[in-house]
Structures are given as structure tokens and as C-alpha cells.
Amino acid sequence: SSNANPYPSQINVSGMSGLVSAVTVQLNGFSQSWTNDMDVLLVSPSGQKLLLMSDVGTGFTSNATFVFSDSASISLPQSGGLSSGTYKPTNYDTNTDTFAAPAPAGPYAGSFATFNGQNPNGTWSLYVRDEGPGQGRRFYGGWTLSITTATGASAAPSISDIADQSIAVGTST
């Protein structure tokens, strides 16, 4: 298995008032030759942790965009290819997900509700790992974090530093 580069990928949020009432994450330009190998973990500034996807799909996926939201009506499939869409956080094998340091140890939440009531400000971290042999996987467009606070303010932190950041796992140069 191998970890993404960078590991973790981080977004710093500042200037938001109120407490978290909703969070969504978008993975942009996801490409993977065997999707079942990818594990993706989101960690908030206060240490809450959510497994966005693990052990999903089987087969090749190219340039897909996944939006993860508790309000989604479906989960990622357990087998077959994956397509762009909006999904609930999805984990089909809850016993084997471990991430290398500095990622926090499990157990990991299965819903964005784990972030509710927390201060949104600080560094949000996305840990990505591949459980299989390295065939080169990426989020070509990085990732996007959107936060809504209880005061009704909504913000998508500036993605200017991450829009061109490719998150690569298991690639060789």
C-alpha cells in the first residue's frame, strides 16, 4: 500500500463565524485503475474523523467527480465502475481501515454529522491511501471543502492554492 502525495492534503479555513452545521467534500478528477483499493479520510481541525470512501467499486474509473454529502440519496456501489455523482460517505469493510501517521487512528465516523457543532476554523486534512499495488491514481483537480455554519453563513474556502494540486497515490517518476 502507499500514501498520497501530499499526505495529508490540507485546506486552512479562517474567518468563519458560528459552528459547523453541514460539510460537503468534492473529489475532482478521480482516476483509479482499481477503485476498491482507495481509502479517503477527512479530519477536522478539532480532530473529528470521517471515512469518506473505502472498499468501493471494482474496476477502472477515469476523471470522475465525487461529491460527498449526508443529504445524498445513494452510496457509492460496492462493485462495478464508479461514475461522477453525489454520494453518502461509503465504507464496505469496517474492520481493516488503518492510515499511516500522522493520520489519527480509528474508529472513523460514517457521517458528516460528526463535525456538527464544531468550530470550522483551522486546518482540515484529507488523508488518501491505496491498499493495493501502485498503478498510479489521482485526483487531478484536488479536492474542495464546503462548510455551512449554524448561523446560516456558507463558505467554500478559497481553492486557489489547491485547484491545481494533483493528489497522487502510488505513482512512480
CSV table of C-alpha atoms in Angstrom, one decimal:
chain,number,residue,atom,x,y,z
A,1,SER,CA,0.0,0.0,0.0
A,2,SER,CA,1.1,3.6,-0.4
A,3,ASN,CA,0.1,7.0,0.8
A,4,ALA,CA,-0.9,10.0,-1.3
A,5,ASN,CA,1.5,12.8,-2.1
A,6,PRO,CA,0.9,15.2,-0.4
A,7,TYR,CA,-0.1,13.2,2.8
A,8,PRO,CA,-2.2,14.8,4.1
A,9,SER,CA,-3.6,17.4,1.7
A,10,GLN,CA,-4.8,20.3,3.7
A,11,ILE,CA,-7.1,23.3,3.5
A,12,ASN,CA,-6.9,26.1,6.0
A,13,VAL,CA,-10.3,27.7,6.9
A,14,SER,CA,-10.4,31.0,8.7
A,15,GLY,CA,-12.8,33.8,9.4
A,16,MET,CA,-16.0,31.8,9.7
A,17,SER,CA,-18.4,32.5,12.5
A,18,GLY,CA,-20.8,30.1,14.1
A,19,LEU,CA,-20.5,26.3,14.5
A,20,VAL,CA,-20.5,23.7,11.7
A,21,SER,CA,-24.0,22.6,10.7
A,22,ALA,CA,-23.1,20.9,7.4
A,23,VAL,CA,-20.0,19.8,5.4
A,24,THR,CA,-19.5,18.5,1.9
A,25,VAL,CA,-16.4,17.3,0.2
A,26,GLN,CA,-15.8,17.1,-3.6
A,27,LEU,CA,-13.0,15.0,-5.1
A,28,ASN,CA,-12.2,16.4,-8.5
A,29,GLY,CA,-10.8,14.4,-11.4
A,30,PHE,CA,-10.7,11.0,-9.7
A,31,SER,CA,-8.9,8.4,-11.7
A,32,GLN,CA,-8.1,4.9,-10.5
A,33,SER,CA,-7.5,1.5,-12.1
A,34,TRP,CA,-8.9,-0.5,-9.2
A,35,THR,CA,-11.2,1.7,-7.1
A,36,ASN,CA,-11.6,-0.8,-4.3
A,37,ASP,CA,-8.1,-0.1,-3.2
A,38,MET,CA,-8.6,3.6,-2.3
A,39,ASP,CA,-9.4,4.9,1.2
A,40,VAL,CA,-10.1,8.6,1.9
A,41,LEU,CA,-10.3,10.1,5.4
A,42,LEU,CA,-11.3,13.7,6.3
A,43,VAL,CA,-10.1,15.1,9.6
A,44,SER,CA,-11.4,18.4,11.1
A,45,PRO,CA,-9.3,20.9,12.9
A,46,SER,CA,-10.6,19.6,16.3
A,47,GLY,CA,-9.8,16.0,15.4
A,48,GLN,CA,-13.2,14.5,14.3
A,49,LYS,CA,-12.6,12.0,11.6
A,50,LEU,CA,-14.8,10.7,8.8
A,51,LEU,CA,-14.1,7.9,6.3
A,52,LEU,CA,-15.4,9.3,3.0
A,53,MET,CA,-14.8,6.2,1.0
A,54,SER,CA,-13.3,2.8,1.4
A,55,ASP,CA,-13.6,-0.6,-0.4
A,56,VAL,CA,-16.0,0.8,-3.0
A,57,GLY,CA,-16.3,-0.3,-6.6
A,58,THR,CA,-14.3,-2.7,-8.6
A,59,GLY,CA,-12.5,-1.7,-11.8
A,60,PHE,CA,-11.4,1.3,-13.7
A,61,THR,CA,-12.7,4.9,-13.1
A,62,SER,CA,-11.4,7.9,-15.1
A,63,ASN,CA,-11.8,11.6,-14.4
A,64,ALA,CA,-14.8,11.3,-12.2
A,65,THR,CA,-16.0,13.9,-9.7
A,66,PHE,CA,-17.5,12.7,-6.4
A,67,VAL,CA,-19.4,15.0,-4.1
A,68,PHE,CA,-19.8,13.5,-0.6
A,69,SER,CA,-22.8,14.8,1.5
A,70,ASP,CA,-25.0,13.4,4.2
A,71,SER,CA,-28.0,14.6,2.1
A,72,ALA,CA,-27.2,12.4,-0.8
A,73,SER,CA,-29.7,9.7,-1.6
A,74,ILE,CA,-27.2,6.9,-2.5
A,75,SER,CA,-23.9,5.4,-1.6
A,76,LEU,CA,-21.1,4.5,-3.9
A,77,PRO,CA,-21.6,1.0,-5.2
A,78,GLN,CA,-19.7,-2.0,-3.7
A,79,SER,CA,-18.8,-3.4,-7.1
A,80,GLY,CA,-18.5,-2.3,-10.7
A,81,GLY,CA,-17.2,1.0,-12.0
A,82,LEU,CA,-17.8,4.4,-10.4
A,83,SER,CA,-19.3,7.4,-12.0
A,84,SER,CA,-19.5,11.1,-11.2
A,85,GLY,CA,-22.2,12.0,-8.7
A,86,THR,CA,-23.3,12.9,-5.2
A,87,TYR,CA,-22.9,10.2,-2.6
A,88,LYS,CA,-23.1,9.5,1.1
A,89,PRO,CA,-19.8,8.6,2.7
A,90,THR,CA,-19.3,4.9,1.9
A,91,ASN,CA,-17.3,2.1,3.6
A,92,TYR,CA,-18.0,-1.6,2.9
A,93,ASP,CA,-15.2,-3.1,5.1
A,94,THR,CA,-15.2,-1.5,8.6
A,95,ASN,CA,-12.5,-3.8,10.1
A,96,THR,CA,-9.4,-3.1,8.1
A,97,ASP,CA,-9.1,0.6,7.6
A,98,THR,CA,-5.8,2.0,9.0
A,99,PHE,CA,-3.9,5.0,7.9
A,100,ALA,CA,-0.2,5.7,8.5
A,101,ALA,CA,0.8,8.5,10.8
A,102,PRO,CA,0.2,11.4,11.1
A,103,ALA,CA,-3.4,10.3,10.4
A,104,PRO,CA,-5.4,9.6,13.5
A,105,ALA,CA,-6.3,6.0,14.4
A,106,GLY,CA,-9.9,4.8,14.0
A,107,PRO,CA,-12.6,4.2,14.7
A,108,TYR,CA,-13.9,6.6,12.0
A,109,ALA,CA,-17.3,8.1,11.7
A,110,GLY,CA,-19.6,7.3,8.8
A,111,SER,CA,-21.5,10.6,8.6
A,112,PHE,CA,-20.7,14.3,8.3
A,113,ALA,CA,-22.8,14.8,11.5
A,114,THR,CA,-19.6,14.1,13.4
A,115,PHE,CA,-18.4,17.6,12.6
A,116,ASN,CA,-21.7,19.4,13.7
A,117,GLY,CA,-21.3,21.8,16.5
A,118,GLN,CA,-17.5,22.2,16.0
A,119,ASN,CA,-15.5,25.3,15.2
A,120,PRO,CA,-15.0,25.3,11.4
A,121,ASN,CA,-11.8,27.3,11.6
A,122,GLY,CA,-8.4,25.7,11.3
A,123,THR,CA,-6.7,23.1,9.2
A,124,TRP,CA,-8.8,20.4,7.6
A,125,SER,CA,-6.9,17.4,6.4
A,126,LEU,CA,-7.6,14.8,3.7
A,127,TYR,CA,-5.7,11.5,4.0
A,128,VAL,CA,-5.6,9.2,1.0
A,129,ARG,CA,-4.1,5.8,0.8
A,130,ASP,CA,-4.1,2.9,-1.7
A,131,GLU,CA,-4.3,-0.6,-0.3
A,132,GLY,CA,-3.1,-2.3,-3.5
A,133,PRO,CA,0.0,-2.3,-5.7
A,134,GLY,CA,0.9,1.0,-7.2
A,135,GLN,CA,-0.7,1.7,-10.5
A,136,GLY,CA,-0.9,5.4,-10.2
A,137,ARG,CA,-4.1,7.0,-9.0
A,138,ARG,CA,-5.0,10.7,-8.8
A,139,PHE,CA,-7.5,13.4,-8.0
A,140,TYR,CA,-6.3,15.6,-10.9
A,141,GLY,CA,-8.3,18.6,-9.7
A,142,GLY,CA,-7.6,18.2,-6.0
A,143,TRP,CA,-10.5,18.5,-3.5
A,144,THR,CA,-13.0,21.1,-2.4
A,145,LEU,CA,-14.3,21.5,1.1
A,146,SER,CA,-17.6,23.4,1.7
A,147,ILE,CA,-18.8,24.3,5.2
A,148,THR,CA,-22.1,25.7,6.4
A,149,THR,CA,-22.3,27.1,9.9
A,150,ALA,CA,-25.3,27.2,12.3
A,151,THR,CA,-25.5,31.0,11.7
A,152,GLY,CA,-26.5,30.3,8.1
A,153,ALA,CA,-23.2,31.6,6.7
A,154,SER,CA,-21.9,29.4,4.0
A,155,ALA,CA,-18.4,29.4,2.7
A,156,ALA,CA,-16.2,27.4,0.3
A,157,PRO,CA,-12.7,28.2,1.3
A,158,SER,CA,-10.5,29.6,-1.4
A,159,ILE,CA,-9.2,26.8,-3.6
A,160,SER,CA,-6.6,28.9,-5.3
A,161,ASP,CA,-3.8,27.0,-3.6
A,162,ILE,CA,-5.3,23.6,-4.2
A,163,ALA,CA,-7.1,23.9,-7.6
A,164,ASP,CA,-4.0,22.8,-9.5
A,165,GLN,CA,-2.8,20.4,-6.8
A,166,SER,CA,-2.9,16.9,-8.0
A,167,ILE,CA,-3.1,14.3,-5.2
A,168,ALA,CA,-1.2,11.3,-6.4
A,169,VAL,CA,-1.0,7.8,-4.9
A,170,GLY,CA,1.4,5.1,-5.8
A,171,THR,CA,2.8,6.8,-8.9
A,172,SER,CA,6.4,6.5,-10.0
A,173,THR,CA,8.5,9.1,-11.7
